[in-house]
JSON list of C-alpha atoms in Angstrom, two decimals:
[
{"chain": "T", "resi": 114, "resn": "UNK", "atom": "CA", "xyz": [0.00, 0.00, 0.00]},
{"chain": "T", "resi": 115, "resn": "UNK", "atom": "CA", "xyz": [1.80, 3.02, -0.90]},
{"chain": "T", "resi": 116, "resn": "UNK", "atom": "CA", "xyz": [1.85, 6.14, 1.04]},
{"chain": "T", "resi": 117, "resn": "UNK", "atom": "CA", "xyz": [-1.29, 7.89, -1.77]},
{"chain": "T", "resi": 118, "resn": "UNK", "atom": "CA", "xyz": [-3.58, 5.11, -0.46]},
{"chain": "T", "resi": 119, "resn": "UNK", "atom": "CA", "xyz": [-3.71, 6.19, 2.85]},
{"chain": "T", "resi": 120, "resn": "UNK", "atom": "CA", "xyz": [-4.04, 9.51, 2.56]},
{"chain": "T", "resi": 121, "resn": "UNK", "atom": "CA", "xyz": [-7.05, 8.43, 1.12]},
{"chain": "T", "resi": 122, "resn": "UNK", "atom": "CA", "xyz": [-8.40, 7.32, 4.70]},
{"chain": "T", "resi": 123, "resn": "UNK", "atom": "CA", "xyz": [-6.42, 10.33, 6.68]},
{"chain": "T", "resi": 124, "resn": "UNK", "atom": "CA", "xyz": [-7.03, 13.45, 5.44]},
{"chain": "T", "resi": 125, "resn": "UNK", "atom": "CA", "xyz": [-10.46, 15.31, 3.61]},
{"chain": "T", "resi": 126, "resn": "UNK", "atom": "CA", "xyz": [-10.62, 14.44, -0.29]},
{"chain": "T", "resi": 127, "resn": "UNK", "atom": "CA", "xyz": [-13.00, 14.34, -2.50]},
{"chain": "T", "resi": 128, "resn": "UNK", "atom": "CA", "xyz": [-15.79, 11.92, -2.81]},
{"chain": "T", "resi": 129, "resn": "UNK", "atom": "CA", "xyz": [-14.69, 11.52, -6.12]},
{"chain": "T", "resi": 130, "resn": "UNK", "atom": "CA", "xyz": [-11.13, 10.45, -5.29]},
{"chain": "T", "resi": 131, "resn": "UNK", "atom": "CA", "xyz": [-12.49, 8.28, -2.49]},
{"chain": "T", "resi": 132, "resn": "UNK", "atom": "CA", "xyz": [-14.68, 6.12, -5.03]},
{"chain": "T", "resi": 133, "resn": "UNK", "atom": "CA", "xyz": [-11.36, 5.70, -7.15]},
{"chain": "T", "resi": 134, "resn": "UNK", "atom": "CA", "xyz": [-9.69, 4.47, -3.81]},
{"chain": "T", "resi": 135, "resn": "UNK", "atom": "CA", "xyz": [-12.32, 2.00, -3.54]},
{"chain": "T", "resi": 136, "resn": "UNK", "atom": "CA", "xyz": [-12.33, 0.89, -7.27]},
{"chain": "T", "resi": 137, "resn": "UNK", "atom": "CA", "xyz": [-8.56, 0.11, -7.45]},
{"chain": "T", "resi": 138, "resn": "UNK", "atom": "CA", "xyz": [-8.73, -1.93, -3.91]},
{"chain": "T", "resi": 139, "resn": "UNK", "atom": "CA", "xyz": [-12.12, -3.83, -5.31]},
{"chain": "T", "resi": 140, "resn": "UNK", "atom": "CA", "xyz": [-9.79, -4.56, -8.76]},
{"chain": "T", "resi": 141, "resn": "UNK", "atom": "CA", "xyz": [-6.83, -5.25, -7.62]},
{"chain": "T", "resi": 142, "resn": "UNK", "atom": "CA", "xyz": [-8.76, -7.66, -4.85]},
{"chain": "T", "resi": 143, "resn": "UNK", "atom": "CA", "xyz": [-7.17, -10.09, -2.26]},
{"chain": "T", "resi": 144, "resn": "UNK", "atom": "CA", "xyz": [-3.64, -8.48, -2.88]},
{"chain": "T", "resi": 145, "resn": "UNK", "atom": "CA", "xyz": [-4.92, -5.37, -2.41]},
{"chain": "T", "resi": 146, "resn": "UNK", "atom": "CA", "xyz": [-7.30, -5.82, 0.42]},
{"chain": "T", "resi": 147, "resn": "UNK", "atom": "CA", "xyz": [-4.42, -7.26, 2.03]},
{"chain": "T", "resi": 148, "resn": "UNK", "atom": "CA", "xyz": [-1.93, -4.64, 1.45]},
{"chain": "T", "resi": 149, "resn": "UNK", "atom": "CA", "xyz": [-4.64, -2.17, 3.30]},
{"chain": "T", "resi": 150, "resn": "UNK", "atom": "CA", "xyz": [-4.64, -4.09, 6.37]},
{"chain": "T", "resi": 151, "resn": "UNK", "atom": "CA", "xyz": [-1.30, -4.48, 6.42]},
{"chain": "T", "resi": 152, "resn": "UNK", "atom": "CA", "xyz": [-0.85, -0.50, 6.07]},
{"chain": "T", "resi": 153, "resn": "UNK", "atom": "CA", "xyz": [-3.66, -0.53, 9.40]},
{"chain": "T", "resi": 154, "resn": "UNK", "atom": "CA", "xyz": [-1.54, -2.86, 11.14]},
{"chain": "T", "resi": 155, "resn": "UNK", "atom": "CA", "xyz": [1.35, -1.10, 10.60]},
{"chain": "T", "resi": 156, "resn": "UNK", "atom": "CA", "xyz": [-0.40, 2.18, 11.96]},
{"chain": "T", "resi": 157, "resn": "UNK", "atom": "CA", "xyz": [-2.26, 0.27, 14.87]},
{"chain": "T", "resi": 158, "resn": "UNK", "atom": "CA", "xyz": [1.70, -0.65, 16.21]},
{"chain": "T", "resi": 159, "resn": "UNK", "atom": "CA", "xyz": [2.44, 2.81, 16.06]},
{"chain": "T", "resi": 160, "resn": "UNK", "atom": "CA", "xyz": [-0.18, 4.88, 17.11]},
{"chain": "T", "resi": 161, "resn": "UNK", "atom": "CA", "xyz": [0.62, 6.98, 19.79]},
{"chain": "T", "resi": 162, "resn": "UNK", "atom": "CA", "xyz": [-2.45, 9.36, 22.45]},
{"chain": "T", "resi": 163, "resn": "UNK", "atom": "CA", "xyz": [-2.17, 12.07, 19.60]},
{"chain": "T", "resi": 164, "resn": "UNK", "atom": "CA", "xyz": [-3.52, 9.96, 17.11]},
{"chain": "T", "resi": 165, "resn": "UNK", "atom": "CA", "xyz": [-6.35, 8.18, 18.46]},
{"chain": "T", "resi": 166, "resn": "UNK", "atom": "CA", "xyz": [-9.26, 10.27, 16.83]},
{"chain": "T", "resi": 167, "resn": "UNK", "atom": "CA", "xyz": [-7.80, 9.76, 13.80]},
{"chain": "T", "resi": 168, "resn": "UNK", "atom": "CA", "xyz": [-6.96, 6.02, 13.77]},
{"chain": "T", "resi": 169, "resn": "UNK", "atom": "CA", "xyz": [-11.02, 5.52, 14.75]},
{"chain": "T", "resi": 170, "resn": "UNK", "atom": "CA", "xyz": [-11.78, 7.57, 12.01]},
{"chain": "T", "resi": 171, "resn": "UNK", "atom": "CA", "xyz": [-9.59, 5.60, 9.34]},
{"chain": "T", "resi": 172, "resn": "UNK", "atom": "CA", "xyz": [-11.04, 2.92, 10.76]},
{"chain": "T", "resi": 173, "resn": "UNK", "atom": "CA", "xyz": [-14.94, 4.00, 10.54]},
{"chain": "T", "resi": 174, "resn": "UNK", "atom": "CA", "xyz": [-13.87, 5.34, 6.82]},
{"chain": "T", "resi": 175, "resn": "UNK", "atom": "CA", "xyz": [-12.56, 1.93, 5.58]},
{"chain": "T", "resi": 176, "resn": "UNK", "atom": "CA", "xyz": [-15.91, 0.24, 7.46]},
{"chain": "T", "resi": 177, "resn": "UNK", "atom": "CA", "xyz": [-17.97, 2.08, 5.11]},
{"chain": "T", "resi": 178, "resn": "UNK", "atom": "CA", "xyz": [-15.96, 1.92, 2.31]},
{"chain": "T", "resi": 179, "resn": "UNK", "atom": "CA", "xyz": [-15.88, -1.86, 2.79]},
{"chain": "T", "resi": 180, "resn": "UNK", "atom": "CA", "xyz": [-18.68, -2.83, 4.24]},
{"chain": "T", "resi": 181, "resn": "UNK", "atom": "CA", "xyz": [-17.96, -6.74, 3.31]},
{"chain": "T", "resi": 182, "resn": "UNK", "atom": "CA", "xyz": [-14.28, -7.69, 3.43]},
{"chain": "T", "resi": 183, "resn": "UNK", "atom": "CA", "xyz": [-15.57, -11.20, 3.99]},
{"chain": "T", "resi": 184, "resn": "UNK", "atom": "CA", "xyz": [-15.55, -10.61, -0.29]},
{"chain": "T", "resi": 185, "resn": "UNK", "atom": "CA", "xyz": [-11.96, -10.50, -0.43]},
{"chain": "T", "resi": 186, "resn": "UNK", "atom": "CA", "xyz": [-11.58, -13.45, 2.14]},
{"chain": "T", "resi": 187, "resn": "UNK", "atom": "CA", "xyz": [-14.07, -15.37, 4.36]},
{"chain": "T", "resi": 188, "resn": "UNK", "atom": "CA", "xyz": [-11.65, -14.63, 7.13]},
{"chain": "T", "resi": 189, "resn": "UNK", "atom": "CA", "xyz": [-12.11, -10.87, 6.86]},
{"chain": "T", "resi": 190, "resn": "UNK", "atom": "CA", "xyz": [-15.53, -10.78, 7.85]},
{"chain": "T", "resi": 191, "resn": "UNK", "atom": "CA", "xyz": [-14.91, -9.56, 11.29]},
{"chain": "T", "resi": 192, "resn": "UNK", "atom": "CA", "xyz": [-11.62, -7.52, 10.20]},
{"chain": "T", "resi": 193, "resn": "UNK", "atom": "CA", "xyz": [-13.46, -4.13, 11.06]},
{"chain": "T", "resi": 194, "resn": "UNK", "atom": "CA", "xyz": [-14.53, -4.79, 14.58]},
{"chain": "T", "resi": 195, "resn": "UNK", "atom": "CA", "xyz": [-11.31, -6.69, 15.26]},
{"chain": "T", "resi": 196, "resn": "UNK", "atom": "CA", "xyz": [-9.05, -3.42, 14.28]},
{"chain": "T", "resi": 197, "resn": "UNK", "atom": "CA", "xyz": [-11.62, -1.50, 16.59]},
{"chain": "T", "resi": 198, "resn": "UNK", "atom": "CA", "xyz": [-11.09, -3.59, 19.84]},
{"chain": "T", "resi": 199, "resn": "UNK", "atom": "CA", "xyz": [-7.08, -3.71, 18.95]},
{"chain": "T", "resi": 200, "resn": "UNK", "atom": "CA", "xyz": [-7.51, -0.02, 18.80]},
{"chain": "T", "resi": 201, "resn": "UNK", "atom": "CA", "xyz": [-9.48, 0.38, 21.84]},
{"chain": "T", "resi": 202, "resn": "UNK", "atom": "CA", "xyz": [-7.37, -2.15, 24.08]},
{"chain": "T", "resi": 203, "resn": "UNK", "atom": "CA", "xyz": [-4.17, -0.30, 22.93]},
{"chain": "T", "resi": 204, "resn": "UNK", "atom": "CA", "xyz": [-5.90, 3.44, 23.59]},
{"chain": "T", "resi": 205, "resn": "UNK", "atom": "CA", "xyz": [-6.57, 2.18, 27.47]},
{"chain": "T", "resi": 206, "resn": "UNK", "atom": "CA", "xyz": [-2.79, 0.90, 27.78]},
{"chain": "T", "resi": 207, "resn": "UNK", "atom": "CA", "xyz": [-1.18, 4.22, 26.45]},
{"chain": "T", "resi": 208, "resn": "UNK", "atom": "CA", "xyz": [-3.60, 5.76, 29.27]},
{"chain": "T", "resi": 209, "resn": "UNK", "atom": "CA", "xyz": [-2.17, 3.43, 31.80]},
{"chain": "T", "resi": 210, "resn": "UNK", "atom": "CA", "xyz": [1.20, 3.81, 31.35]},
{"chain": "T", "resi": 211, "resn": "UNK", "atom": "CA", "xyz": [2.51, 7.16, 30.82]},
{"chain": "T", "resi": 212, "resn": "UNK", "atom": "CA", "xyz": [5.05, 8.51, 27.80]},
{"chain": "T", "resi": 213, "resn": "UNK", "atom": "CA", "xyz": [7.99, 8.22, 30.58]},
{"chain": "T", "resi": 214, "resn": "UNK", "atom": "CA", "xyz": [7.52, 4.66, 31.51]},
{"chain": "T", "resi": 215, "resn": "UNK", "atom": "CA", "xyz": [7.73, 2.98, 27.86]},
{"chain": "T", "resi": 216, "resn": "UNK", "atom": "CA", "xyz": [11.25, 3.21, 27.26]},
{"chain": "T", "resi": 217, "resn": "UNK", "atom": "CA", "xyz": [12.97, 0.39, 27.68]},
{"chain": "T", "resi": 218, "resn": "UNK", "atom": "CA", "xyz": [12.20, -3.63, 27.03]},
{"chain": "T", "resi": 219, "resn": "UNK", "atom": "CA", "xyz": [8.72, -5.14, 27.33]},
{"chain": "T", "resi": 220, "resn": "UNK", "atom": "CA", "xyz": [7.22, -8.63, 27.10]},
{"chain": "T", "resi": 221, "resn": "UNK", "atom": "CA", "xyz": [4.09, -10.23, 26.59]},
{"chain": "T", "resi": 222, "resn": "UNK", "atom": "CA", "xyz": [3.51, -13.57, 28.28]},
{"chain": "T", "resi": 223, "resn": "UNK", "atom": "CA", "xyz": [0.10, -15.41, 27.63]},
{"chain": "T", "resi": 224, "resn": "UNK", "atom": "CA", "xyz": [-0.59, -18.57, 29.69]},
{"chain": "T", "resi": 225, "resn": "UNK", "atom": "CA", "xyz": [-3.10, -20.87, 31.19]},
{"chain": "T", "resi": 226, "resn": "UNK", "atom": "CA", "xyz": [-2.01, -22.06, 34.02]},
{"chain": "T", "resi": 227, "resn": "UNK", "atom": "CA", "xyz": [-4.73, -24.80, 33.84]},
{"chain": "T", "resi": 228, "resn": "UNK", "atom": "CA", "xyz": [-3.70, -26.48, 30.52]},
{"chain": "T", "resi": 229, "resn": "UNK", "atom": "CA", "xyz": [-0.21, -28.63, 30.32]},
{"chain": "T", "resi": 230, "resn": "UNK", "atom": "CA", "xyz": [0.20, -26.10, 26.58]},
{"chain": "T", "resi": 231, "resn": "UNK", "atom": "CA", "xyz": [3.84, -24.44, 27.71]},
{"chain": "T", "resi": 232, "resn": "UNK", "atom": "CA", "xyz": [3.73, -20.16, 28.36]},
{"chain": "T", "resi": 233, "resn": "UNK", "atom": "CA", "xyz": [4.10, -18.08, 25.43]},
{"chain": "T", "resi": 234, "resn": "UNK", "atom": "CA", "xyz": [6.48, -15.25, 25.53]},
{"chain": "T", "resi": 235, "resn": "UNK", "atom": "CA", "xyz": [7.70, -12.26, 23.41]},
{"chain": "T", "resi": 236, "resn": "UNK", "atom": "CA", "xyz": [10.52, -10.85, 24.84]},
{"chain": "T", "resi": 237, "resn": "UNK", "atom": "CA", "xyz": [12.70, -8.49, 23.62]},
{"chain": "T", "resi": 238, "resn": "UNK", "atom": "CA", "xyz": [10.10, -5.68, 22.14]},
{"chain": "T", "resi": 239, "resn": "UNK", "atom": "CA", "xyz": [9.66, -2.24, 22.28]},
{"chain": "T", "resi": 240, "resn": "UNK", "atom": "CA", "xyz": [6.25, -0.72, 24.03]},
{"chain": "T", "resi": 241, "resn": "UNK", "atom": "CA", "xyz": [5.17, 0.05, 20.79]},
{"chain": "T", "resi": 242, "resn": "UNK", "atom": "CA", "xyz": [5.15, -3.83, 19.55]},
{"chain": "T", "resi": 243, "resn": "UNK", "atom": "CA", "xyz": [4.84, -5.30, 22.97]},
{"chain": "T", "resi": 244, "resn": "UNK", "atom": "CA", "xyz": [1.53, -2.98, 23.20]},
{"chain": "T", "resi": 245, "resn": "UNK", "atom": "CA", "xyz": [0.02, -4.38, 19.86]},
{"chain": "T", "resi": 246, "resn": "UNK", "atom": "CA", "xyz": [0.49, -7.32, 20.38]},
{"chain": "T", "resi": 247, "resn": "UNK", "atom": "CA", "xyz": [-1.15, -7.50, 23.91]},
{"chain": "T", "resi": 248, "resn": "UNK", "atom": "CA", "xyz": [-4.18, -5.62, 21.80]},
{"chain": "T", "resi": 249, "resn": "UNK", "atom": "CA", "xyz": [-4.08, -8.22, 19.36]},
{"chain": "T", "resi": 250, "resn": "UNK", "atom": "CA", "xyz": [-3.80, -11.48, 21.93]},
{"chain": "T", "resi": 251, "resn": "UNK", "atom": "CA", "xyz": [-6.41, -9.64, 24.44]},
{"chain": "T", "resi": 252, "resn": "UNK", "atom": "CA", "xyz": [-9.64, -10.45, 23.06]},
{"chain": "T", "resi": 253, "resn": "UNK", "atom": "CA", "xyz": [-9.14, -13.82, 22.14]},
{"chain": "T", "resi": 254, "resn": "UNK", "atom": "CA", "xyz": [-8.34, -15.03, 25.76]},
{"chain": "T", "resi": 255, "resn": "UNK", "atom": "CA", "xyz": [-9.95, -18.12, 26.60]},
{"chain": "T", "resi": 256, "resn": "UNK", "atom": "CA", "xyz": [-11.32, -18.83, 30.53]},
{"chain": "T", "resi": 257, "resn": "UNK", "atom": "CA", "xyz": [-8.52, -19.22, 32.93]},
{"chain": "T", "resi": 258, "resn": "UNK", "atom": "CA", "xyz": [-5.18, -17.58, 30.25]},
{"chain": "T", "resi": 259, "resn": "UNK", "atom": "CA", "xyz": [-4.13, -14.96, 31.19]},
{"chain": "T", "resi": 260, "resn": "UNK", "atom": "CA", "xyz": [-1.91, -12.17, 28.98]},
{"chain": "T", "resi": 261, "resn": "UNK", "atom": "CA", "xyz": [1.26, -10.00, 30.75]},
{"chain": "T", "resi": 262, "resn": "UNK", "atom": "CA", "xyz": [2.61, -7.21, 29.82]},
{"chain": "T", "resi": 263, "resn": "UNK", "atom": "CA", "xyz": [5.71, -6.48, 31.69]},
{"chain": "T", "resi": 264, "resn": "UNK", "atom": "CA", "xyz": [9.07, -4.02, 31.40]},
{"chain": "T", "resi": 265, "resn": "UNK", "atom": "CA", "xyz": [11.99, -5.86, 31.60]},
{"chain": "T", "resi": 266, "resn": "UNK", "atom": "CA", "xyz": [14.21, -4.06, 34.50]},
{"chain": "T", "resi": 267, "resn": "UNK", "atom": "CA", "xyz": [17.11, -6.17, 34.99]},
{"chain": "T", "resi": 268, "resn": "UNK", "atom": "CA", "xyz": [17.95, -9.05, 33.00]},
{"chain": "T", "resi": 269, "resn": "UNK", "atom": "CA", "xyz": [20.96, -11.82, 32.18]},
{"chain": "T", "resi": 270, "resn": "UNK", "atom": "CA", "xyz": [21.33, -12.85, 29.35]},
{"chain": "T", "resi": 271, "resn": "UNK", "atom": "CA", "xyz": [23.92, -15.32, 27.97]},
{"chain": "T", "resi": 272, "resn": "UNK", "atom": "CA", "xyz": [24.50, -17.24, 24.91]},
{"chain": "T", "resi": 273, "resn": "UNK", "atom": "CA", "xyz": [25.85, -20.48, 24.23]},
{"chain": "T", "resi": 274, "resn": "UNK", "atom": "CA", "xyz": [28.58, -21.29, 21.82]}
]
């Protein structure tokens, strides 16, 4: 998705242009479709407090320019309400934890302590990944996992040879 497309969703064009947006990403089809949600996921990872409003709007925008996405895949047909939640769950964490606290190393560990399936972790990520992916991982949790997202603070580390 080049840099054109979104502009598209982010700042006021014409009605006309939009309906060309929508023609070329209807044409060019899965490829396409999928190259836009990459783009979202891409912005989603980096969206700081200053761009919320506009990341729900992009969102609401590409809702109603694709009402259907189950048309490029059957797997698409929640894709809209998925990005919203993401969006939502990340937009409470950067209100938890302030600008001066994300520095640093974070990791996401998801287990259920229930199951004999082995803890999942991510380690090594910045807030900004660590925080999408905890957005992505959230709403899928089934009963009794749980999903962590901690700062690293001290740490050893070795390698073997």
């Amino acid at each position: 998705m080049n840099r054109n497309h979104w502009q598209h969703l982010e700042n006021g064009i014409s009605e006309e242009e939009l309906v060309l947006f929508k023609q070329s990403i209807d044409e060019g089809g899965y490829s396409a479709f999928h190259m836009l949600l990459e783009g979202f996921k891409h912005k989603l990872k980096q969206f700081q407090e200053r761009d919320e409003k506009s990341t729900f709007s992009w969102i609401a925008k590409a809702r109603q320019l694709f009402p259907n996405p189950e048309h490029f895949s059957p797997s698409w047909s929640n894709v809209w309400d998925e990005m919203q939640e993401i969006a939502s769950i990340k937009t409470k964490l950067l209100r938890t934890i302030s600008p001066e606290e994300r520095d640093g190393e974070w990791q996401l560990i998801l287990d259920n302590p229930h199951t004999i399936q082995e803890v999942v972790c991510h380690p090594g990520l910045t807030f900004d990944e660590a925080s999408y992916l905890y957005s992505y991982f959230r709403p899928g949790l089934q009963k009794n996992e749980y999903i962590r997202l901690q700062k690293i603070k001290s740490m050893v580390m070795e390698v073997g040879s």
